[in-house]
Coordinates of C-alpha atoms and ligand atoms in Angstrom, one line a residue:
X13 CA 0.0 0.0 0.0
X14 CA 1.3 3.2 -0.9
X15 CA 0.4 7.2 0.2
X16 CA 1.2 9.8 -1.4
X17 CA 0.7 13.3 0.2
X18 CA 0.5 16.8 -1.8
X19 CA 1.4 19.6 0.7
X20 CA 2.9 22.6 0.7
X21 CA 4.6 22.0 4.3
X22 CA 5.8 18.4 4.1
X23 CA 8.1 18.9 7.5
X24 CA 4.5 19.2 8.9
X25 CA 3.9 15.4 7.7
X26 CA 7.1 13.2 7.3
X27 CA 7.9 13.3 11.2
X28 CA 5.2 11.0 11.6
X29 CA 6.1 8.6 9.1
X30 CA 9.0 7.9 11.0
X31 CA 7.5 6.7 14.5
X32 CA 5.0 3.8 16.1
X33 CA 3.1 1.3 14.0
X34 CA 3.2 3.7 10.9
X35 CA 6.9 4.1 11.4
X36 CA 7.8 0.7 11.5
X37 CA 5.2 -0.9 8.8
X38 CA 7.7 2.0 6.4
X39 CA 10.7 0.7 7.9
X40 CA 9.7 -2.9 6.9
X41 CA 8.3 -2.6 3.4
X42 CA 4.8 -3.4 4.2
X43 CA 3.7 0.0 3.3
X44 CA 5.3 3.0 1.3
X45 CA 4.9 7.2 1.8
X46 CA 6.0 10.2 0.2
X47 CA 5.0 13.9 0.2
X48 CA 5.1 16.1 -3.4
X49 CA 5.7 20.0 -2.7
X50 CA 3.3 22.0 -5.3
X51 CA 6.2 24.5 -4.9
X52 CA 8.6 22.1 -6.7
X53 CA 5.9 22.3 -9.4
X54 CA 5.6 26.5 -9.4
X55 CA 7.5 28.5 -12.7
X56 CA 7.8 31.7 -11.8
X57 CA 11.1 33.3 -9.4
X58 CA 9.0 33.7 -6.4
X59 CA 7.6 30.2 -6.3
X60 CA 4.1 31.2 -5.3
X61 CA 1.1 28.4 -4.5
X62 CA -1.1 30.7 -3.7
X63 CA -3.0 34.1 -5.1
X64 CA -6.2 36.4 -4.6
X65 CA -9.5 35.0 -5.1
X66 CA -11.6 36.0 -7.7
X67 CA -14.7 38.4 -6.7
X68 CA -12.5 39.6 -3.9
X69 CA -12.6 38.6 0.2
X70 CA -10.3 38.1 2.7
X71 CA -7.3 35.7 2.6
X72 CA -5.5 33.7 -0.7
X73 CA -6.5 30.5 -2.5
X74 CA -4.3 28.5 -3.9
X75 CA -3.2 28.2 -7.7
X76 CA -4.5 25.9 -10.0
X77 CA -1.6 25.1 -11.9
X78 CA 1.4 24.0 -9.3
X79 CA -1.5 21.8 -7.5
X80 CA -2.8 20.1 -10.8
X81 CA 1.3 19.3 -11.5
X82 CA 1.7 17.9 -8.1
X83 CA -1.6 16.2 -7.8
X84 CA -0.5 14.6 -11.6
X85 CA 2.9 13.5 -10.3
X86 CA 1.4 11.8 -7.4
X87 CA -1.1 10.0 -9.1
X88 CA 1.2 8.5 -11.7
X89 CA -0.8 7.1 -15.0
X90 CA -3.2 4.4 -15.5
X91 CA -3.8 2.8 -13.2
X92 CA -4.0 5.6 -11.8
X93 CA -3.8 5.9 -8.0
X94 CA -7.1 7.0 -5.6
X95 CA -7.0 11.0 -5.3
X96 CA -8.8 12.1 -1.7
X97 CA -9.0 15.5 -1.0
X98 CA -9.1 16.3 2.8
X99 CA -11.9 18.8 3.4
X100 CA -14.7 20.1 5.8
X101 CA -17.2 19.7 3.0
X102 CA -15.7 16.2 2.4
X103 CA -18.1 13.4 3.7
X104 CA -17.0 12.2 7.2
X105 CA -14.6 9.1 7.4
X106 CA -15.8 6.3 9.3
X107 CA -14.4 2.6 10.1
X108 CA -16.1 1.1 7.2
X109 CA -15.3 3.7 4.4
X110 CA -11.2 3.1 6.2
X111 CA -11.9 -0.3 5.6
X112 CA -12.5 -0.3 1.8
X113 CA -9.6 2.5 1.3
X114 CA -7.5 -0.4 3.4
X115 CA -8.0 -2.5 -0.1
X116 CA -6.9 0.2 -2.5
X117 CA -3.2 -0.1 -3.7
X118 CA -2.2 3.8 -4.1
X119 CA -3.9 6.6 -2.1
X120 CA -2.9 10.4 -2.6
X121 CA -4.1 12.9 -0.1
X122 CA -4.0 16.1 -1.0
X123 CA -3.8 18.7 1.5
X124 CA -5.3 22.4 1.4
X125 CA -4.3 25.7 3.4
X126 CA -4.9 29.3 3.2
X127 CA -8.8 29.3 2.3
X128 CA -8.6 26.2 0.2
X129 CA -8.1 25.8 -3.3
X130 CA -9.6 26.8 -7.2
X131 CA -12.9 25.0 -7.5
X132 CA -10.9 23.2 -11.3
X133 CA -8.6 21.8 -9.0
X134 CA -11.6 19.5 -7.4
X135 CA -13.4 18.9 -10.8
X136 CA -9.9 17.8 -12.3
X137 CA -8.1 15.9 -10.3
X138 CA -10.1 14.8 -7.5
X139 CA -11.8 11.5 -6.9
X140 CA -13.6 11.5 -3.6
X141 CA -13.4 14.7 -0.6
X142 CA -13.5 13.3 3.2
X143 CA -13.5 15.1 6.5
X144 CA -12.2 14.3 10.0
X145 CA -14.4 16.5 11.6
X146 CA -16.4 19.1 12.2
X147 CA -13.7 21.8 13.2
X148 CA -12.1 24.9 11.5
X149 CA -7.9 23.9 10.7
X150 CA -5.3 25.7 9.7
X151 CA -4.5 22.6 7.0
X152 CA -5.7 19.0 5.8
X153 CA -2.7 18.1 6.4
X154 CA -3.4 16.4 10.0
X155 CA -6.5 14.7 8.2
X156 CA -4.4 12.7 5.9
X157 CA -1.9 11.4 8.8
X158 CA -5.6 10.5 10.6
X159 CA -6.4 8.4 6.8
X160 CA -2.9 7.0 6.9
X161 CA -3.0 6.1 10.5
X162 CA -6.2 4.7 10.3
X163 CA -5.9 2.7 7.0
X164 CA -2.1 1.6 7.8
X165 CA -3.4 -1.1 10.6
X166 CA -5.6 -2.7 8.6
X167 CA -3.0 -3.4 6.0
X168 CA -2.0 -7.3 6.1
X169 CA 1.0 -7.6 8.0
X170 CA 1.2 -3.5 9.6
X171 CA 0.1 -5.2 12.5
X172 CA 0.4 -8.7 14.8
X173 CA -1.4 -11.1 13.3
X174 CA -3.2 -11.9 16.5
X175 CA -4.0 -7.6 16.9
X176 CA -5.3 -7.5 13.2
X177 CA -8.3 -9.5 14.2
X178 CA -9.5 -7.0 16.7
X179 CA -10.2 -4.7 14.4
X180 CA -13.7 -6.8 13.7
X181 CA -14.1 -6.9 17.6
X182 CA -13.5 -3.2 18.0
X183 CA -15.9 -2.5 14.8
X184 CA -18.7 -4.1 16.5
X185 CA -20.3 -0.6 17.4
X186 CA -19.4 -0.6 21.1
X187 CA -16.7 1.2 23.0
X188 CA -14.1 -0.6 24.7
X189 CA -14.4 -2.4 28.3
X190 CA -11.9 -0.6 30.9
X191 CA -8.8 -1.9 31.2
X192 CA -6.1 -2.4 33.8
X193 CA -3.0 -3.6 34.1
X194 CA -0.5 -4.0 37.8
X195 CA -0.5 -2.7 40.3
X196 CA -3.9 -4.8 41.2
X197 CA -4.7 -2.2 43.5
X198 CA -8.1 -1.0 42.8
X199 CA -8.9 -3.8 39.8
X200 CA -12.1 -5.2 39.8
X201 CA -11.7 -8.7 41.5
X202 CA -13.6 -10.4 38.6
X203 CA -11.0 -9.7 36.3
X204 CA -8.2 -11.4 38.8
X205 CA -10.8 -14.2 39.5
X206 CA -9.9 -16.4 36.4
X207 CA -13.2 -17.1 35.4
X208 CA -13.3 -16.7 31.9
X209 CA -17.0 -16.5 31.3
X210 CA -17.4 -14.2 33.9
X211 CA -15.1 -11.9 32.8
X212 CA -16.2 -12.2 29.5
X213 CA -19.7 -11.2 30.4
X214 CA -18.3 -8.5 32.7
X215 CA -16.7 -7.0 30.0
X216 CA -19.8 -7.1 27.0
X217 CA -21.7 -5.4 30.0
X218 CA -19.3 -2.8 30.7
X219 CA -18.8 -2.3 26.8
X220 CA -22.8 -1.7 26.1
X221 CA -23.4 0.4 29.2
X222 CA -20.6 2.6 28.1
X223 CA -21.7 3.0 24.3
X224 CA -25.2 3.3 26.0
X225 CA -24.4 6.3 28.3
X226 CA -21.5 8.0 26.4
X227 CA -22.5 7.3 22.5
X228 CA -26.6 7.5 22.2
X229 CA -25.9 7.5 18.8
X230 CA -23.5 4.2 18.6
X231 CA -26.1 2.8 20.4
X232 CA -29.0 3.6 18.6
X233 CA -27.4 1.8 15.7
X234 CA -26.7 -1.6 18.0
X235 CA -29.1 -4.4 17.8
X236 CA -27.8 -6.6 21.4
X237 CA -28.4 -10.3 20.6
X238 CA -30.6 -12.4 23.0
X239 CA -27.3 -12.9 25.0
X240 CA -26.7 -9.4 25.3
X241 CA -30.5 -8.7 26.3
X242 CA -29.7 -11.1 29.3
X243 CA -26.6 -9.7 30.4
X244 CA -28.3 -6.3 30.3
X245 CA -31.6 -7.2 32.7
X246 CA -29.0 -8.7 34.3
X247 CA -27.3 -5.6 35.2
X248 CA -30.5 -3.9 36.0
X249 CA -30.6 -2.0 33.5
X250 CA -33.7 -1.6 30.7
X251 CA -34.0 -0.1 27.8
X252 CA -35.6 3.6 28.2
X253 CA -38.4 2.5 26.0
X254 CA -39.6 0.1 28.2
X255 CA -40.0 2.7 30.7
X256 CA -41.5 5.0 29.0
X257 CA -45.6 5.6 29.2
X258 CA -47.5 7.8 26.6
X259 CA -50.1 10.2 28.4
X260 CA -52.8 12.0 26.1
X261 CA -54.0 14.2 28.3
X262 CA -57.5 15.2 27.9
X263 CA -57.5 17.8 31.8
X264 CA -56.3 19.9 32.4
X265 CA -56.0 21.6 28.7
X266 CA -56.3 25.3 27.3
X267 CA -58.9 26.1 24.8
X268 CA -58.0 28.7 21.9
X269 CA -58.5 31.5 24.3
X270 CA -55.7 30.2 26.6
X271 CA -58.6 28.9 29.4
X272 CA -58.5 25.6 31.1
X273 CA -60.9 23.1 30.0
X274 CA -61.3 19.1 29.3
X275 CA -61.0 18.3 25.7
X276 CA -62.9 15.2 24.4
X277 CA -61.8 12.0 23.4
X278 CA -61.7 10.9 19.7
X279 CA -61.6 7.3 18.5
X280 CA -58.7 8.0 16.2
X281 CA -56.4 9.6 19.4
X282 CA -56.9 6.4 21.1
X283 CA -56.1 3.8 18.7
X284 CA -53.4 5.5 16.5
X285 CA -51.5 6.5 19.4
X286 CA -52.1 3.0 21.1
X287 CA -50.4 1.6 17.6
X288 CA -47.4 3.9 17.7
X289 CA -46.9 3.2 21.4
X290 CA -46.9 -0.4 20.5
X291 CA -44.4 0.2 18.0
X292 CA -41.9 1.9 19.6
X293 CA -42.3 -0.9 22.6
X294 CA -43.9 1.4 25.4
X295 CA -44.6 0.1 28.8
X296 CA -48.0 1.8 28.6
X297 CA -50.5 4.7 26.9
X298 CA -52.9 6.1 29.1
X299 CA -55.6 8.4 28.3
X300 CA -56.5 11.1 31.5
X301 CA -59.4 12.9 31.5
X302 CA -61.4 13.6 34.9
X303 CA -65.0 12.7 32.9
X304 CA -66.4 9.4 33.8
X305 CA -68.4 8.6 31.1
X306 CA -65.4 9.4 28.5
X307 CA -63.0 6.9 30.3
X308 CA -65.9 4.3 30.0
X309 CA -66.0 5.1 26.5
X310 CA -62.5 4.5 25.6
X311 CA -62.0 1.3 28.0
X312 CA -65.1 0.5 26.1
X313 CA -63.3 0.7 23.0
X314 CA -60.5 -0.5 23.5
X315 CA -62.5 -3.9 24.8
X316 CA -64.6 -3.7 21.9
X317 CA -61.6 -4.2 19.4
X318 CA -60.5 -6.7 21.4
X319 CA -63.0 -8.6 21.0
X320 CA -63.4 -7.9 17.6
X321 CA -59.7 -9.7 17.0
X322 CA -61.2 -12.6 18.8
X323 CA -64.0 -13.0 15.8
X324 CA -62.2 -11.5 13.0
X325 CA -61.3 -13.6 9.9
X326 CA -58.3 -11.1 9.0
X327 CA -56.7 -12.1 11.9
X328 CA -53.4 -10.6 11.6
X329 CA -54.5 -7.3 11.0
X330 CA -57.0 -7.3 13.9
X331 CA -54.4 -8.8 16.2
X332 CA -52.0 -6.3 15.9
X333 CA -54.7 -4.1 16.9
X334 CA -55.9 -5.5 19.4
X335 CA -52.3 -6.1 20.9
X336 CA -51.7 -2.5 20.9
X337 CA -55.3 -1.8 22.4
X338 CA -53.9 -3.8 25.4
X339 CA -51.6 -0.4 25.9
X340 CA -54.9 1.5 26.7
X341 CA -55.2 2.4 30.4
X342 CA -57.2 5.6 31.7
X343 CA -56.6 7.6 34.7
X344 CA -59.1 10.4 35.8
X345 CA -56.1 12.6 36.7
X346 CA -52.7 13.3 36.0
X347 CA -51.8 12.8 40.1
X348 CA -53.9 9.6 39.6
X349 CA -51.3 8.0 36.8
X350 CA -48.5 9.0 38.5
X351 CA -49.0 7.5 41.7
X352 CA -49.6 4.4 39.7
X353 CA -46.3 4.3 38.3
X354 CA -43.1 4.2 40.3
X355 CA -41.7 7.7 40.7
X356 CA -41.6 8.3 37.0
X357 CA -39.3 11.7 35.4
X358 CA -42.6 13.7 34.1
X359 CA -41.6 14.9 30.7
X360 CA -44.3 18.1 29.0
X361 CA -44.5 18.6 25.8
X362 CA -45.8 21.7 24.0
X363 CA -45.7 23.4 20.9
X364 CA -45.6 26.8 21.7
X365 CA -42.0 28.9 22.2
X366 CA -43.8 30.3 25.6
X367 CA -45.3 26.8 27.0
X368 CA -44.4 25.7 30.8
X369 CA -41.7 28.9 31.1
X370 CA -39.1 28.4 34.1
X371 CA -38.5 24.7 33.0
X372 CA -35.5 24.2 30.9
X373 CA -36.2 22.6 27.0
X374 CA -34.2 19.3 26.4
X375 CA -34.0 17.5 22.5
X376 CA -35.3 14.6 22.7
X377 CA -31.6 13.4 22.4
X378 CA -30.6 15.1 25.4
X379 CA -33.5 13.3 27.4
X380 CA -32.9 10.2 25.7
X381 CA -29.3 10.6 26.8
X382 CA -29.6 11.9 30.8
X383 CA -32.4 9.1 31.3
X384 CA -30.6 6.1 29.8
X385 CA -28.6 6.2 33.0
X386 CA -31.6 6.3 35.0
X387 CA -33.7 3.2 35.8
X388 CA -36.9 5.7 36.8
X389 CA -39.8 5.2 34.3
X390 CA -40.7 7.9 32.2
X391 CA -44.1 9.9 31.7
X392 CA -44.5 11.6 28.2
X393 CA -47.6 14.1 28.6
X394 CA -49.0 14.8 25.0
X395 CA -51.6 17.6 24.9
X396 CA -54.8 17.6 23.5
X397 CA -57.3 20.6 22.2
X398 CA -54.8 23.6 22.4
X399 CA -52.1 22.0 24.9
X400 CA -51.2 21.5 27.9
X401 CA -52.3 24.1 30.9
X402 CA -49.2 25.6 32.8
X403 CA -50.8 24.5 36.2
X404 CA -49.1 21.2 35.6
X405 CA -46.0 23.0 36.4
X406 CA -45.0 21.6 39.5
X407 CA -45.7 17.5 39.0
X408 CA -43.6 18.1 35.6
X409 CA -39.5 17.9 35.7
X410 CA -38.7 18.0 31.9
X411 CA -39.9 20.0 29.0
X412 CA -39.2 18.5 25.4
X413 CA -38.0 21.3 22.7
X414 CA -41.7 21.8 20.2
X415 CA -41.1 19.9 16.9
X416 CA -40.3 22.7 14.4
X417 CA -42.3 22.3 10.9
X418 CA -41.0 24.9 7.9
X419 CA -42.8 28.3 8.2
X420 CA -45.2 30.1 10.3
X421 CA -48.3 26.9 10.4
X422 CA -47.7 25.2 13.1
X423 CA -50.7 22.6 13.7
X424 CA -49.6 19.0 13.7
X425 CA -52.4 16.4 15.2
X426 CA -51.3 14.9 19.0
X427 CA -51.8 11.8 16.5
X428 CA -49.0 13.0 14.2
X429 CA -46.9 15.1 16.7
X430 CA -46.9 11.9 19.5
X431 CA -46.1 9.6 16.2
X432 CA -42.2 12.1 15.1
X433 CA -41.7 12.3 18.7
X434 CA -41.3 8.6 19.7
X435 CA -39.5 8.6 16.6
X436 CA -37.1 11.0 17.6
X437 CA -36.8 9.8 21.1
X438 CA -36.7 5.7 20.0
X439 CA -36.2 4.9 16.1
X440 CA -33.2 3.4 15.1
X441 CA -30.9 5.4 13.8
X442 CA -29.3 3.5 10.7
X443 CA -27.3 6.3 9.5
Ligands
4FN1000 N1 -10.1 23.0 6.7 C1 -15.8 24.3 8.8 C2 -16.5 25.1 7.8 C3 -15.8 25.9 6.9 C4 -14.4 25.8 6.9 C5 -13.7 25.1 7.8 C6 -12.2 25.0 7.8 C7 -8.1 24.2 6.0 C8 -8.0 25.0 3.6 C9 -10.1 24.1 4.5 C10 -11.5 21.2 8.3 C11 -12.3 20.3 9.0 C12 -12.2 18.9 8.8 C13 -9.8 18.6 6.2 C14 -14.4 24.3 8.7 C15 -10.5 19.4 7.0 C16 -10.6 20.8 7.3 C17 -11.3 18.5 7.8 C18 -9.9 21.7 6.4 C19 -7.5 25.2 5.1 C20 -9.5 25.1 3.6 C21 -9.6 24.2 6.0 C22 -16.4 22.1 9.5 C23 -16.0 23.8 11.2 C24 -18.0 23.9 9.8 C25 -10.1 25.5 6.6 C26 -16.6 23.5 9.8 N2 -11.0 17.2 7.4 N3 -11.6 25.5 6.7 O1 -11.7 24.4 8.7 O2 -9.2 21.4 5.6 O3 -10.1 17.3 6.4

């Protein structure tokens, strides 16, 4: 494998090739690098890789010509080699695109500075634009030692044989398990036990409740095997969704004149939201309103299309149904539901800029991410008629951030608006 770096400051670059893993895999042959100076490629007395930009503003970009001649050099002909330029509008590197540049014979990573480079340049001569992050630098140049670094390892040989096949243990999506080495001093006694199941399943548990608590969005993307479900209960520990109960609070809610009053309940409230509950693996969806005759009415409902499974001829359809109607619980108050579940983190929704002022908005990711570490249940209150009241105040601890549409209409259903929020705070993010 062979990289081939275009910079204007190679004494920025080479140091590195000389040390660690890197060093050593150049040192034995098992891969190659160079840097190619655009000034070695300039014409005129002063050398100059850079000029003014077009249409004016601050700062230089740098010249077409020297760049395309280094770019060229490095690239060598057919077959030509793989040309990366390292940029913040790049698309960001991740272990699986380092894994297919790992199988490429002949990379060349071509560094900007100043305020980047002539727009030809790009059209020309590059193949493929990465970033390393979302930071301002000074230089690409640190983001192609990150490519070589990165790619090196996973060239056959760079490392131990034995190491190499960590790589696929370290990909798995979760972070490391802590490690120790002497003195044994403060060591977790497991890992001196000798039990080598046990410390295996000490350390998958230590892995996933890391990636859980620190990476919300590694472990969004993790599906735990059956194993790893155990090991997890095990642990006390259970996934936030599970927690989490669905309110569609019918009392106390404003009208459009900002008074408190009780909504009423609609069919389509109590069986759409029962479904998306359902989906997104709820521990519960209650329905709260103080009138008697409306909670009959939706028990009654949701008994009816129970029942109605237990006849139907399109089973599967009415099953599903009927298993998310099981959800259904209703509570003549909001103090009524939450005495019924165990000290749950009451979470408001609203979608006004001014709703429940004094209380702090969290993303959904934010909550997500403070309550995974929690093994409290969680209370979603969803609004109906024109919201939520603000004398709910005090039993409420979290406010959610309103779900922004485009433009000044802002009128979602609680159907519609309960339905992106689960999504937000639960889908599977398979980015
Ligand atoms: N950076 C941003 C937005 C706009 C500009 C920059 C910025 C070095 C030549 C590019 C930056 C980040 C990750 C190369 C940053 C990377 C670079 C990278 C990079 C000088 C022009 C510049 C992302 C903060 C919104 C300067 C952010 N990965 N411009 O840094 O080359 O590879």
């Amino acid at each position: 494998m062979k990289f081939s770096v275009v910079t204007i400051l190679p004494e920025l670059v080479e140091p590195t090739f000389a040390a660690g893993v890197v060093g050593r895999a150049v040192q034995a042959g098992t891969i190659s690098v160079e840097t190619i100076n655009p000034r070695d490629f300039t014409t005129d007395k002063h050398r100059s890789v850079d000029d003014t930009p077009y249409g004016g503003g601050p700062g230089m970009v740098m010249r077409p010509g020297p760049l395309l001649a280094a770019i060229d050099r490095a690239a060598g002909h057919e077959p030509r080699a793989h040309r990366i330029l390292l940029s913040p509008a790049g698309t960001p590197l991740t272990q699986a695109r380092v894994r297919e540049l790992a199988r490429l014979p002949h990379l060349v990573l071509v560094c900007g500075r100043y305020e980047g480079l002539d727009e030809r340049v790009i059209e020309a001569a590059i193949d493929e634009q990465i970033s390393i992050g979302d930071y301002v630098l000074t230089g690409g140049e640190l983001g192609a030692l990150v490519i070589i670094d990165a790619v090196a390892r996973l060239v056959p040989g760079v490392l131990g044989d034995d190491r190499s096949a960590d790589d696929e243990s370290f990909s798995n999506g979760l972070l490391e398990y802590p490690q120790y080495t002497r003195p044994a001093d403060g060591v977790p006694a497991i890992l001196a036990g000798g039990n080598h199941a046990a410390i295996e399943a000490w350390r998958r548990t230590q892995s996933m409740i890391r990636t859980a608590t620190r990476r919300p969005d590694l472990w969004s993307r993790f599906a735990p095997s059956t194993a790893d479900e155990k090991l997890l209960a095990k642990a006390g520990i259970s996934a936030l969704h599970t927690r989490t109960h669905l309110a569609l609070v019918h009392h106390p809610v404003m009208d459009r004149t900002g008074a408190v009053i009780t909504s009423a309940l609609t069919n389509f409230d109590i069986h759409d939201l029962a479904r998306s509950s359902m989906t997104y693996g709820l521990a519960g969806y209650h329905l709260v309103t103080p009138i008697t005759s409306q909670r009959d009415k939706a028990d009654g409902v949701a008994r009816l299309w129970m029942e109605e499974a237990a006849r139907s001829n399109t089973k599967d359809l009415a099953d599903s149904r009927a298993r998310a109607l099981r959800l259904v619980r209703t509570h003549a108050s909001i103090e009524a539901l939450v005495a019924e579940l165990d000290d749950p983190i009451v979470v408001a929704t609203t979608a006004r800029e001014d709703g429940f002022p004094g209380i702090a908005r969290q993303t959904p990711r934010e909550l997500v991410t403070e309550l995974t570490n929690s093994s409290r249940p969680m209370l979603v209150l969803l609004g109906t008629g024109w919201g939520l009241a603000s004398e709910l105040i005090p039993s409420v601890s979290r406010v959610l951030t309103p779900i922004d549409g485009r433009g000044p209409y802002n009128h979602l259903s609680v159907r519609s608006a309960g339905a992106i929020l689960l999504d937000r705070l639960f889908g599977r993010d398979r980015g």
